Structure formats: structure tokens, C-alpha cells
Coordinates of C-alpha atoms in Angstrom, one line a residue:
X1 CA -24.3 -13.5 -21.7
X2 CA -27.9 -12.8 -21.5
X3 CA -30.4 -14.6 -24.1
X4 CA -34.0 -14.8 -23.4
X5 CA -37.2 -15.5 -25.4
X6 CA -39.9 -14.2 -23.0
X7 CA -38.5 -15.7 -19.7
X8 CA -37.1 -18.8 -21.4
X9 CA -33.4 -19.1 -21.6
X10 CA -32.2 -19.4 -25.4
X11 CA -29.6 -22.2 -24.9
X12 CA -26.3 -21.6 -26.8
X13 CA -22.7 -21.0 -26.2
X14 CA -20.2 -18.3 -27.7
X15 CA -16.6 -19.0 -27.2
X16 CA -16.3 -19.8 -23.4
X17 CA -19.6 -18.0 -22.7
X18 CA -23.0 -19.7 -22.2
X19 CA -26.3 -18.0 -22.4
X20 CA -28.2 -17.5 -19.1
X21 CA -30.9 -15.3 -17.6
X22 CA -28.5 -13.0 -15.6
X23 CA -26.8 -9.8 -16.5
X24 CA -24.9 -7.0 -14.5
X25 CA -25.2 -3.3 -14.1
X26 CA -22.9 -0.4 -14.5
X27 CA -19.5 -1.7 -14.3
X28 CA -18.3 1.0 -11.8
X29 CA -21.6 1.8 -9.9
X30 CA -23.4 -1.3 -9.9
X31 CA -21.5 -4.3 -11.3
X32 CA -23.2 -7.0 -9.3
X33 CA -25.0 -9.8 -11.2
X34 CA -28.7 -10.1 -11.1
X35 CA -31.5 -12.2 -12.9
X36 CA -33.7 -11.0 -15.5
X37 CA -37.3 -12.0 -15.9
X38 CA -38.3 -10.5 -19.3
X39 CA -37.6 -7.5 -21.3
X40 CA -39.5 -4.9 -19.2
X41 CA -37.8 -6.4 -16.2
X42 CA -34.4 -6.2 -17.9
X43 CA -34.9 -2.4 -18.6
X44 CA -36.4 -1.7 -15.1
X45 CA -33.6 -3.6 -13.4
X46 CA -30.8 -2.0 -15.5
X47 CA -32.2 1.3 -14.7
X48 CA -32.0 0.5 -10.9
X49 CA -28.4 -0.6 -11.6
X50 CA -27.4 2.6 -13.2
X51 CA -27.9 1.7 -16.6
X52 CA -30.3 3.4 -19.0
X53 CA -30.6 0.6 -21.7
X54 CA -33.1 2.1 -24.1
X55 CA -31.5 4.3 -26.6
X56 CA -34.3 6.7 -27.0
X57 CA -34.8 7.2 -23.2
X58 CA -31.0 7.6 -22.8
X59 CA -30.7 10.3 -25.5
X60 CA -33.7 12.3 -24.0
X61 CA -32.0 12.1 -20.6
X62 CA -28.7 13.0 -22.0
X63 CA -30.1 16.1 -23.7
X64 CA -32.0 17.1 -20.7
X65 CA -28.8 16.9 -18.3
X66 CA -26.6 18.5 -20.9
X67 CA -28.9 21.5 -21.1
X68 CA -29.2 21.6 -17.3
X69 CA -25.6 21.8 -17.0
X70 CA -25.2 24.6 -19.5
X71 CA -28.0 26.6 -17.7
X72 CA -25.7 26.5 -14.6
X73 CA -23.6 29.3 -16.3
X74 CA -26.7 31.1 -17.8
X75 CA -26.3 29.7 -21.3
X76 CA -27.5 27.1 -23.9
X77 CA -25.9 24.3 -25.9
X78 CA -25.3 24.6 -29.4
X79 CA -27.8 22.1 -31.0
X80 CA -26.0 19.2 -32.7
X81 CA -28.2 16.2 -33.2
X82 CA -25.5 14.1 -34.5
X83 CA -23.2 14.8 -31.6
X84 CA -26.1 13.9 -29.1
X85 CA -26.6 10.6 -30.9
X86 CA -22.9 9.8 -30.7
X87 CA -22.6 10.8 -27.0
X88 CA -25.7 8.8 -26.2
X89 CA -24.1 5.7 -27.7
X90 CA -20.9 6.3 -25.8
X91 CA -22.5 6.3 -22.2
X92 CA -24.7 4.1 -20.2
X93 CA -25.5 6.8 -17.7
X94 CA -25.0 10.3 -18.8
X95 CA -23.4 12.7 -16.2
X96 CA -22.5 16.1 -17.8
X97 CA -20.1 18.4 -16.4
X98 CA -19.5 22.1 -17.5
X99 CA -16.0 23.0 -18.1
X100 CA -14.3 26.3 -19.0
X101 CA -11.5 27.5 -21.2
X102 CA -9.3 30.6 -21.6
X103 CA -11.2 33.5 -23.3
X104 CA -8.3 34.2 -25.4
X105 CA -9.4 31.2 -27.5
X106 CA -12.3 33.1 -28.5
X107 CA -10.2 34.9 -30.9
X108 CA -10.3 31.8 -32.9
X109 CA -13.1 31.4 -35.7
X110 CA -16.0 29.7 -33.9
X111 CA -15.7 26.8 -36.1
X112 CA -12.3 25.9 -34.9
X113 CA -13.6 26.0 -31.3
X114 CA -16.6 23.8 -32.1
X115 CA -14.6 21.3 -34.3
X116 CA -11.9 21.0 -31.4
X117 CA -14.7 20.3 -29.0
X118 CA -17.0 18.1 -31.0
X119 CA -14.7 16.1 -33.2
X120 CA -11.8 15.4 -30.9
X121 CA -13.2 15.4 -27.4
X122 CA -17.2 14.8 -27.9
X123 CA -17.8 17.9 -25.9
X124 CA -20.9 20.2 -26.4
X125 CA -20.1 23.9 -27.4
X126 CA -22.0 26.5 -25.1
X127 CA -23.6 29.7 -26.7
X128 CA -25.4 32.6 -25.4
X129 CA -28.9 34.0 -26.3
X130 CA -27.6 35.5 -29.4
X131 CA -25.9 32.4 -30.7
X132 CA -22.4 33.6 -29.6
X133 CA -19.8 31.1 -28.6
X134 CA -18.9 31.2 -24.7
X135 CA -15.7 29.9 -23.1
X136 CA -17.6 27.0 -21.7
X137 CA -18.3 23.4 -23.0
X138 CA -20.3 20.4 -21.7
X139 CA -18.4 17.0 -21.4
X140 CA -20.6 14.0 -20.6
X141 CA -19.0 11.2 -18.4
X142 CA -20.2 7.6 -18.0
X143 CA -20.1 7.7 -14.1
X144 CA -21.2 9.8 -11.2
X145 CA -18.5 12.2 -10.0
X146 CA -18.4 13.3 -6.4
X147 CA -16.5 16.5 -7.2
X148 CA -17.7 18.1 -10.4
X149 CA -15.0 20.8 -10.4
X150 CA -12.2 18.2 -10.3
X151 CA -14.0 16.2 -12.9
X152 CA -14.3 19.3 -15.2
X153 CA -10.5 20.1 -14.7
X154 CA -9.6 16.9 -16.4
X155 CA -11.6 17.8 -19.4
X156 CA -10.2 21.4 -19.3
X157 CA -6.5 20.3 -19.4
X158 CA -7.3 18.0 -22.3
X159 CA -9.3 20.8 -24.3
X160 CA -6.6 23.4 -23.5
X161 CA -3.8 21.3 -25.2
X162 CA -6.1 21.1 -28.3
X163 CA -7.0 24.7 -28.3
X164 CA -3.2 25.9 -27.9
X165 CA -2.3 23.7 -31.0
X166 CA -5.2 25.1 -33.0
X167 CA -4.2 28.8 -31.7
X168 CA -0.7 28.3 -32.9
X169 CA -1.8 26.7 -36.3
X170 CA -4.3 29.6 -36.9
X171 CA -1.8 32.4 -36.4
X172 CA 1.0 30.4 -38.2
X173 CA -1.2 29.8 -41.1
X174 CA -2.2 33.5 -41.6
X175 CA 1.4 34.3 -42.1
X176 CA 1.3 33.0 -45.7
X177 CA -1.4 33.8 -48.4
X178 CA -3.6 31.5 -50.2
X179 CA -2.1 32.5 -53.4
X180 CA 1.4 31.6 -52.2
X181 CA 0.3 28.1 -51.0
X182 CA -0.9 27.1 -54.7
X183 CA 2.4 25.4 -55.6
X184 CA 2.2 23.3 -52.4
X185 CA -1.0 21.7 -53.9
X186 CA 1.4 20.0 -56.4
X187 CA 2.3 17.6 -53.5
X188 CA -1.3 16.8 -52.7
X189 CA -2.9 14.0 -54.9
X190 CA -6.3 14.4 -56.4
X191 CA -6.3 11.0 -57.8
X192 CA -3.3 8.7 -58.8
X193 CA -4.2 8.8 -62.6
X194 CA -5.8 12.3 -62.8
X195 CA -2.8 14.2 -61.0
X196 CA -2.6 16.7 -58.2
X197 CA -4.7 19.3 -56.5
X198 CA -2.9 22.0 -58.3
X199 CA -3.9 20.4 -61.5
X200 CA -7.5 20.1 -60.5
X201 CA -7.4 23.8 -59.3
X202 CA -6.3 24.9 -62.8
X203 CA -9.2 22.8 -64.4
X204 CA -11.7 24.3 -62.0
X205 CA -10.5 27.7 -62.9
X206 CA -11.4 27.2 -66.5
X207 CA -14.5 25.3 -65.7
X208 CA -15.9 28.2 -63.3
X209 CA -15.2 30.7 -66.0
X210 CA -17.0 28.5 -68.7
X211 CA -20.1 28.0 -66.5
X212 CA -20.2 31.4 -65.4
X213 CA -20.2 32.8 -68.9
X214 CA -23.1 30.6 -69.7
X215 CA -25.1 30.8 -66.4
X216 CA -24.1 34.1 -64.4
X217 CA -21.8 36.4 -66.4
X218 CA -21.8 38.9 -63.6
X219 CA -20.1 36.3 -61.5
X220 CA -17.3 35.4 -63.8
X221 CA -14.3 37.4 -62.3
X222 CA -15.4 36.2 -58.7
X223 CA -16.0 32.4 -59.7
X224 CA -12.7 32.1 -61.4
X225 CA -10.8 33.8 -58.7
X226 CA -12.6 31.7 -55.9
X227 CA -12.0 28.6 -58.0
X228 CA -8.3 29.5 -58.1
X229 CA -8.0 29.6 -54.2
X230 CA -10.7 27.0 -53.4
X231 CA -8.3 24.3 -52.6
X232 CA -5.3 26.2 -51.1
X233 CA -6.5 25.8 -47.5
X234 CA -5.7 22.0 -47.9
X235 CA -2.1 22.7 -47.2
X236 CA -2.7 24.7 -44.0
X237 CA -2.0 23.3 -40.6
X238 CA -5.4 24.1 -39.3
X239 CA -7.2 22.0 -42.0
X240 CA -4.6 19.2 -41.5
X241 CA -5.7 19.1 -37.8
X242 CA -9.5 19.6 -38.7
X243 CA -10.2 18.1 -42.1
X244 CA -13.8 19.2 -41.8
X245 CA -13.1 22.8 -41.8
X246 CA -11.7 22.8 -45.4
X247 CA -13.4 25.7 -47.2
X248 CA -14.5 27.3 -44.1
X249 CA -10.8 28.1 -43.3
X250 CA -10.1 29.1 -46.7
X251 CA -12.9 31.8 -46.4
X252 CA -11.2 33.1 -43.0
X253 CA -7.7 33.0 -44.7
X254 CA -8.9 34.8 -47.8
X255 CA -10.5 37.7 -45.8
X256 CA -7.1 38.0 -43.8
X257 CA -5.5 38.1 -47.2
X258 CA -7.7 41.0 -48.2
X259 CA -9.9 39.2 -50.9
X260 CA -13.3 40.5 -51.7
X261 CA -15.9 39.0 -49.4
X262 CA -17.6 37.5 -52.2
X263 CA -14.7 35.5 -53.2
X264 CA -14.1 34.6 -49.6
X265 CA -17.7 33.2 -49.0
X266 CA -17.6 31.3 -52.4
X267 CA -14.5 29.4 -51.1
X268 CA -16.5 28.2 -48.1
X269 CA -19.6 27.6 -50.2
X270 CA -18.2 25.5 -53.0
X271 CA -18.3 22.3 -50.5
X272 CA -21.9 22.8 -50.0
X273 CA -24.2 20.7 -49.8
X274 CA -21.8 18.5 -47.9
X275 CA -24.4 15.7 -47.7
X276 CA -27.8 14.7 -49.0
X277 CA -30.4 17.3 -48.0
X278 CA -27.8 19.8 -46.9
X279 CA -27.8 23.5 -47.6
X280 CA -26.6 24.6 -51.2
X281 CA -24.2 27.5 -51.5
X282 CA -25.3 31.0 -50.5
X283 CA -23.8 32.7 -53.3
X284 CA -23.9 32.4 -57.1
X285 CA -19.9 32.5 -57.2
X286 CA -19.7 29.6 -54.6
X287 CA -22.3 27.8 -56.6
X288 CA -20.4 27.9 -59.9
X289 CA -17.2 26.9 -58.2
X290 CA -19.0 24.0 -56.6
X291 CA -20.4 23.0 -60.0
X292 CA -16.8 23.2 -61.5
X293 CA -15.5 21.0 -58.9
X294 CA -18.0 18.2 -59.1
X295 CA -18.0 18.3 -63.0
X296 CA -14.3 18.0 -63.0
X297 CA -14.6 14.9 -60.5
X298 CA -17.3 13.3 -62.4
X299 CA -15.6 13.6 -65.7
X300 CA -12.2 12.6 -64.5
X301 CA -13.4 9.4 -62.8
X302 CA -15.7 8.3 -65.6
X303 CA -12.9 9.2 -68.0
X304 CA -10.8 6.6 -66.5
X305 CA -13.5 4.1 -65.9
X306 CA -13.9 4.7 -62.4
X307 CA -17.7 4.3 -62.0
X308 CA -19.5 3.5 -58.9
X309 CA -20.2 -0.3 -58.7
X310 CA -23.0 -1.5 -56.5
X311 CA -22.6 0.0 -52.9
X312 CA -19.0 0.9 -53.8
X313 CA -18.4 4.7 -54.6
X314 CA -15.0 5.6 -53.3
X315 CA -15.2 9.1 -54.9
X316 CA -18.6 10.2 -54.0
X317 CA -19.9 10.2 -57.4
X318 CA -23.6 9.7 -56.4
X319 CA -23.4 12.4 -53.8
X320 CA -21.6 14.7 -56.2
X321 CA -24.2 14.3 -58.9
X322 CA -27.0 14.9 -56.5
X323 CA -25.2 18.1 -55.1
X324 CA -24.8 19.1 -58.8
X325 CA -28.6 18.8 -59.5
X326 CA -29.5 20.5 -56.3
X327 CA -27.3 23.5 -57.1
X328 CA -28.4 23.9 -60.6
X329 CA -32.1 23.8 -59.7
X330 CA -31.6 26.0 -56.5
X331 CA -29.9 28.8 -58.7
X332 CA -32.2 28.3 -61.6
X333 CA -29.0 28.0 -63.8
X334 CA -29.6 27.4 -67.5
X335 CA -26.8 25.1 -68.4
X336 CA -26.4 22.3 -70.9
X337 CA -25.2 19.2 -69.1
X338 CA -23.5 17.8 -72.1
X339 CA -21.7 21.0 -73.0
X340 CA -20.4 21.1 -69.2
X341 CA -19.2 17.4 -69.2
X342 CA -17.5 17.8 -72.5
X343 CA -15.7 20.8 -71.4
X344 CA -14.6 19.0 -68.3
X345 CA -13.4 16.1 -70.3
X346 CA -11.5 18.2 -72.7
X347 CA -9.6 20.0 -69.7
X348 CA -8.1 16.7 -68.8
X349 CA -6.2 16.5 -72.2
X350 CA -4.4 12.9 -72.5
X351 CA -5.2 11.6 -69.0
X352 CA -8.2 9.8 -69.7
X353 CA -8.5 6.4 -71.0
X354 CA -12.2 6.2 -72.0
X355 CA -13.3 7.7 -75.4
X356 CA -14.7 11.1 -74.9
X357 CA -18.0 10.3 -76.5
X358 CA -18.7 7.3 -74.2
X359 CA -17.5 9.1 -71.3
X360 CA -19.8 12.0 -71.7
X361 CA -22.9 9.7 -72.3
X362 CA -21.8 7.6 -69.2
X363 CA -21.8 10.6 -67.0
X364 CA -25.1 12.2 -68.4
X365 CA -26.8 8.8 -67.9
X366 CA -25.4 8.6 -64.4
X367 CA -26.7 12.1 -63.4
X368 CA -30.2 11.2 -65.2
X369 CA -30.3 8.2 -62.8
X370 CA -29.6 10.4 -59.7
X371 CA -32.2 12.9 -61.1
X372 CA -34.8 10.1 -61.4
X373 CA -34.2 8.7 -57.8
X374 CA -34.2 12.3 -56.4
X375 CA -37.6 13.0 -57.8
X376 CA -39.4 9.7 -57.2
X377 CA -38.1 9.7 -53.6
X378 CA -40.1 13.1 -53.2
X379 CA -43.3 11.5 -54.5
X380 CA -43.0 12.2 -58.1
X381 CA -44.4 9.5 -60.3
X382 CA -41.7 7.7 -62.3
X383 CA -43.7 7.7 -65.4
X384 CA -43.7 11.4 -65.6
X385 CA -40.0 11.7 -64.9
X386 CA -39.2 9.1 -67.6
X387 CA -41.7 10.8 -70.2
X388 CA -39.3 13.8 -70.3
X389 CA -36.0 12.4 -69.3
X390 CA -36.2 9.6 -72.0
X391 CA -36.6 12.4 -74.7
X392 CA -34.3 15.0 -73.4
X393 CA -32.0 15.4 -70.4
X394 CA -29.7 18.3 -70.8
X395 CA -31.0 21.4 -69.3
X396 CA -32.0 20.4 -65.8
X397 CA -34.2 23.3 -65.0
X398 CA -36.1 23.1 -68.4
X399 CA -36.6 19.3 -67.8
X400 CA -38.2 19.9 -64.5
X401 CA -40.5 22.6 -66.0
X402 CA -41.6 20.1 -68.4
X403 CA -42.2 17.4 -65.8
X404 CA -44.2 19.8 -63.6
X405 CA -46.4 20.8 -66.7
X406 CA -47.1 17.1 -67.5
X407 CA -48.0 16.6 -63.8
X408 CA -50.2 19.6 -63.9
X409 CA -52.4 18.3 -66.7
X410 CA -52.2 14.5 -66.4
X411 CA -55.1 14.3 -64.2
X412 CA -57.6 15.3 -66.9
X413 CA -59.5 12.6 -68.8
X414 CA -58.5 14.2 -72.1
X415 CA -54.8 13.9 -71.2
X416 CA -55.1 10.1 -70.6
X417 CA -56.9 9.8 -74.0
X418 CA -54.4 11.7 -76.0
X419 CA -51.6 9.9 -74.4
X420 CA -53.2 6.7 -75.5
X421 CA -53.5 8.2 -79.0
X422 CA -49.7 9.2 -78.8
X423 CA -48.8 5.6 -77.8
X424 CA -50.6 4.5 -80.8
X425 CA -48.8 7.1 -83.0
X426 CA -45.5 5.7 -81.6
X427 CA -46.3 2.1 -82.2
X428 CA -47.2 3.0 -86.1
X429 CA -44.3 5.3 -86.8
X430 CA -41.5 3.4 -85.0
X431 CA -38.2 4.8 -85.5
X432 CA -39.2 6.6 -88.7
X433 CA -37.7 10.2 -89.0
X434 CA -40.2 12.9 -90.1
X435 CA -40.3 13.3 -93.8
X436 CA -41.7 15.8 -96.1
X437 CA -45.5 16.0 -96.1
X438 CA -47.2 16.4 -99.5
X439 CA -50.7 17.5 -99.1
X440 CA -51.5 16.9 -102.6
X441 CA -51.3 13.1 -101.7
X442 CA -54.1 13.2 -99.4
X443 CA -57.1 11.2 -100.3
X444 CA -59.3 11.4 -97.3
X445 CA -61.0 14.5 -95.5
X446 CA -59.5 13.3 -92.1
X447 CA -56.0 13.6 -93.7
X448 CA -56.6 17.2 -94.6
X449 CA -58.2 18.0 -91.3
X450 CA -55.3 16.5 -89.2
X451 CA -52.7 18.2 -91.4
X452 CA -54.4 21.6 -91.1
X453 CA -54.7 21.1 -87.3
X454 CA -51.1 19.9 -86.9
X455 CA -49.8 22.8 -89.0
X456 CA -51.7 25.5 -87.0
X457 CA -50.8 23.9 -83.7
X458 CA -47.2 23.7 -84.6
X459 CA -46.9 27.3 -85.3
X460 CA -48.3 28.1 -81.7
X461 CA -46.5 25.3 -80.0
X462 CA -42.9 25.7 -81.1
X463 CA -42.7 29.3 -80.0
X464 CA -44.2 28.4 -76.6
X465 CA -41.6 25.7 -76.0
X466 CA -38.8 28.0 -77.1
X467 CA -40.1 30.4 -74.4
X468 CA -40.5 27.3 -72.0
X469 CA -44.2 28.1 -71.6
X470 CA -45.0 24.2 -71.4
X471 CA -48.3 24.3 -69.7
X472 CA -49.5 26.6 -72.4
X473 CA -47.9 24.3 -75.1
X474 CA -49.5 21.3 -73.6
X475 CA -52.9 22.9 -73.7
X476 CA -52.4 23.4 -77.5
X477 CA -51.4 20.0 -78.0
X478 CA -54.4 18.6 -76.2
X479 CA -56.7 20.4 -78.9
X480 CA -55.3 17.8 -81.4
X481 CA -57.1 14.7 -79.8
X482 CA -60.2 14.9 -82.0
X483 CA -58.5 15.2 -85.2
X484 CA -56.1 12.4 -84.3
X485 CA -59.2 10.2 -83.4
X486 CA -61.0 11.2 -86.6
X487 CA -57.9 10.4 -88.5
X488 CA -57.5 6.8 -86.9
X489 CA -61.3 6.0 -87.6
X490 CA -61.2 7.0 -91.2
X491 CA -57.6 6.5 -92.8
X492 CA -55.7 3.3 -93.3
X493 CA -52.2 4.4 -92.5
X494 CA -50.3 1.3 -93.9
X495 CA -51.9 1.6 -97.6
X496 CA -50.6 -0.6 -100.1
X497 CA -49.9 2.4 -102.2
X498 CA -46.3 3.3 -101.1
X499 CA -46.5 6.9 -101.8
X500 CA -49.8 7.2 -99.6
X501 CA -48.3 5.1 -96.9
X502 CA -45.1 7.2 -96.9
X503 CA -46.9 10.4 -97.0
X504 CA -49.4 9.4 -93.9
X505 CA -46.4 8.1 -91.8
X506 CA -44.6 11.5 -92.5
X507 CA -47.7 13.3 -91.1
X508 CA -47.9 11.1 -88.0
X509 CA -44.2 11.3 -87.4
X510 CA -44.3 15.1 -87.6
X511 CA -47.0 15.0 -84.8
X512 CA -45.0 12.6 -82.9
X513 CA -42.0 15.1 -83.1
X514 CA -44.2 17.9 -81.8
X515 CA -45.4 16.0 -78.9
X516 CA -41.8 15.1 -78.1
X517 CA -40.8 18.7 -77.5
X518 CA -42.5 18.1 -74.1
X519 CA -42.1 14.4 -73.5
X520 CA -43.0 10.9 -74.4
X521 CA -46.8 11.0 -73.5
X522 CA -47.0 7.2 -74.1
X523 CA -45.1 6.5 -70.9
X524 CA -47.9 8.0 -68.9
X525 CA -50.7 6.3 -70.8
X526 CA -52.9 3.9 -68.9
X527 CA -54.9 3.0 -72.1

């Protein structure tokens, strides 16, 4: 047990070990004990004893040697940073060997070959200059091997057994169409209270149809069919052996079944993005099925009170929400989140325990939280996001356009001033709903001028907002600044005359409502 502070031994014991200034090298190549005289000496001495202690140095050396091993057969390794990190952490001294497997296995989809090598054996796949898989692999040992051919042979035997199984499973799976497997999904549980994967599939069909009708009508038939088959590969033998290939194998089996290429690709696509920052679906149909899948999961879990708590998120709801947002933004889908969540909840029938209205608001609030975190993590000011989302959070694409419009204009001095004026408007009007404005009750010139300006600008702003021309709408709203300032300088809003007070508050409430078509400017005010 080595424990030093500088060169001084940190005196303590752990079980039957007492800390000292000695350590040992590689357990096979240099197991002898030696004294350590500090951190740099520790690294240097371990290197002399066949151990590369520094992780980053070891990773660099692992990668260099793996690429060198692949070059011996005139090939390259398939880049895989995660696998490189894993292998780096498995060895002290990387000693790669290049192995070979029977060319017949190249008949398998490349994803199966890569998974068999990567997930089960931690081997690197080898490709040619065009990116095609070659019948080689690179295994990394933790000790020097006198006979590389003999060392590679051991790895080859292990991999061959894996590939023989995969070869059998793949050919056997193709004897049965995906459509014929749907009934088997009754035996796969989605969630104990929410039923089977077959029930989820039926809901996804309806949701995909609902979403396509609103966002991409041309994709309606493809999305519905893909949703129907999307989970069928879960009961195939290949996916049972390689769970990470769900969706991917569905695509290959759909093509074997004679399904349209768009539908096959949508089956694979609907799992994307698989992680934060991952690629979104490549097809609109796949995007719609992916949204249907995620809306269903969110609605179901919140509908039975299964919310994420602290770090606990067993159903990956944070990840699903973020993926949902990225897909909608990536495809520029015009969708009402509230309508989508409501429809997803309705499809569960009597399975849910949380009241529909509460469940809907809970899901929307949860997605809103992920939206805010996502944008602010990219450097967008919290105030700008909250200015819009506190007023409206339904059509994600429209919300983002409003935020961008506010950011584009927020640097102007006039914007900060009118944001300050709006803050004052909010403070005065409170929660008052806009009422009828009676111009005949105006007593001051400033009232007439503000009302005239408000009426003219409203006629221009409302159509601009309807067409989502938010920058132009904001430009018009900024034109109200002088009239608002003049009003506050000349008019006592809270008049003792109840009718005058009500009328003035109605005018200001109307202006507040106009501003809120874009966002709550007061949240961006520094005044």
C-alpha cells in the first residue's frame, strides 16, 4: 500500500496493510518491489517496470499500438473513443495482436460484427479505406506475448464461437416476419402498471398517426407502419444476444420482409438520439415514431406518479425529454406539446392514477425544465428563456424563435428602457385581465396618445406574431416607448375616480397583453 505526501509516508493502515513508500511493477513482467521517491519517480519507475501509470499516456500508447497492429494487414481501426477508454482502463501495458475470422461472417450486418467484437470481447473492428469491415480484429493484451500468432489464435477461437451464434441467430430470425412477432410482445413488459410492449406498440401507432397528421401529413402512412413494427425486433434472438442492436436489427429484418426502405430506416431511427448530443433521426418518419415512443413513455410514467426524483431517473425521462426537444427542433415540427401529451394520456385509458389535467401540466413543466437547462448550457441567458417560457411553452419551435428575437434586440438601449417600462406596467396592473377601453373616459392628452399608438401598433403586431415574424413584431413594440413614458409622466393611473382608474388599468392591461405575445419583458429588465 503506497501512500506518500511528497516523499513523506502517510502513516495509516487498511485491514492488514500498512502504508509505505514501496510498490510493485507489472504482476507478470516485473512483480518485484521497489521504493518510490515522489510522484514523478513513481511514474518513471513504474514505466521501467512495464506499467504505464498515467491514463492519458496509456491511452495514447494504446491507440498508437492498435493502429500499428491494424496497419500490418494494410487496414485501419474503426474509430471508437469509448472502447479505447475502456481498453485503456483494462490494461497496464497495451500489447495488441491482430486476429482473423472467417470471411463467411461478413455476410452478417456490420453492426453485429462490431457488437460481437466490441461489447463481448473488447476487440477493435478493422476497416478498409472505404470504411468496409474486414475479416480482422485487434485484441489488446495486458502482457507481452512471445508468439503473436499463438496469442491471436486464442482470441480467434473465442470470437468465432460468438460469431457462429450470431450467424445462426440472424439466419433463424429471418425465417419469421416482424409482423408475425407482434403477438410475442404481449410477453414483454413495458412497465408493470402500464402493460406490455404490445400495448405500447398499439399506442405508438395511434400517436405516430396523430403527430404526422399535424406535423408531416406526407409521412402519415410510413410513420404508422414503422410504429407498428418498431418494437418487434425485441423478441428476436440477435437482439436478445446484443440488446444495443434494437432498432438496427429491426431495419434489417424489415428489409428482408420486403418493407419499404423508408419504413425500415424509420424503425432504426426511432431510437435516436440514443444519448445526449447524439444524432437525431435521419428520416421524418423515424422522427415521428421516436416522438410517439417518448411521448408515450413520459405520459405513462407521469400518469402513474413515476417522476424522476433527485438523481434517480429509472425510466430515463430526462433523456427522453431532451431527445424529444432536439427532434422537434431538428425537423422544425409545428406541434402543440399540450395536445401531444393529452393525446398520449388519453391512449392509456384507465391505467393511469394521476388526474389527466395534473399529469399533463406535470409533463409540460418537466419538459420546460429540460428546455431551459439545455439552452442555458449552450450559453443562452436564463432571463431570455424564462421571459418566453413563463408566458408560453407549447410550440417548441415558436418558443425558440421568440427567444432568438428577444436576444437579437436585447442589446439595444431602447430595449432595456422599454423592458423597464413593461416591468412597471406589470407591477401596476398585477393579475388584472384586459377589460373594455372607453376612449370617452380619457381626461389627459397622454391617454389619447397612448391609446392611439397602442391601437395602431396592435393592428400591425398581431398579424406579425401570427406569421411568427417576431423580430418585426418586436421592432413595432419598441415604438411604444415614448408614448408609455409620456403616459406615466402625465397620468395618475390609480385615480380616486373608480371609472377613470378602471379605464386606465384596462388600457395598460391591453398593452401588457400585446407585449406578452412575445414574452415577459420584465424578466430581462435591469432597471
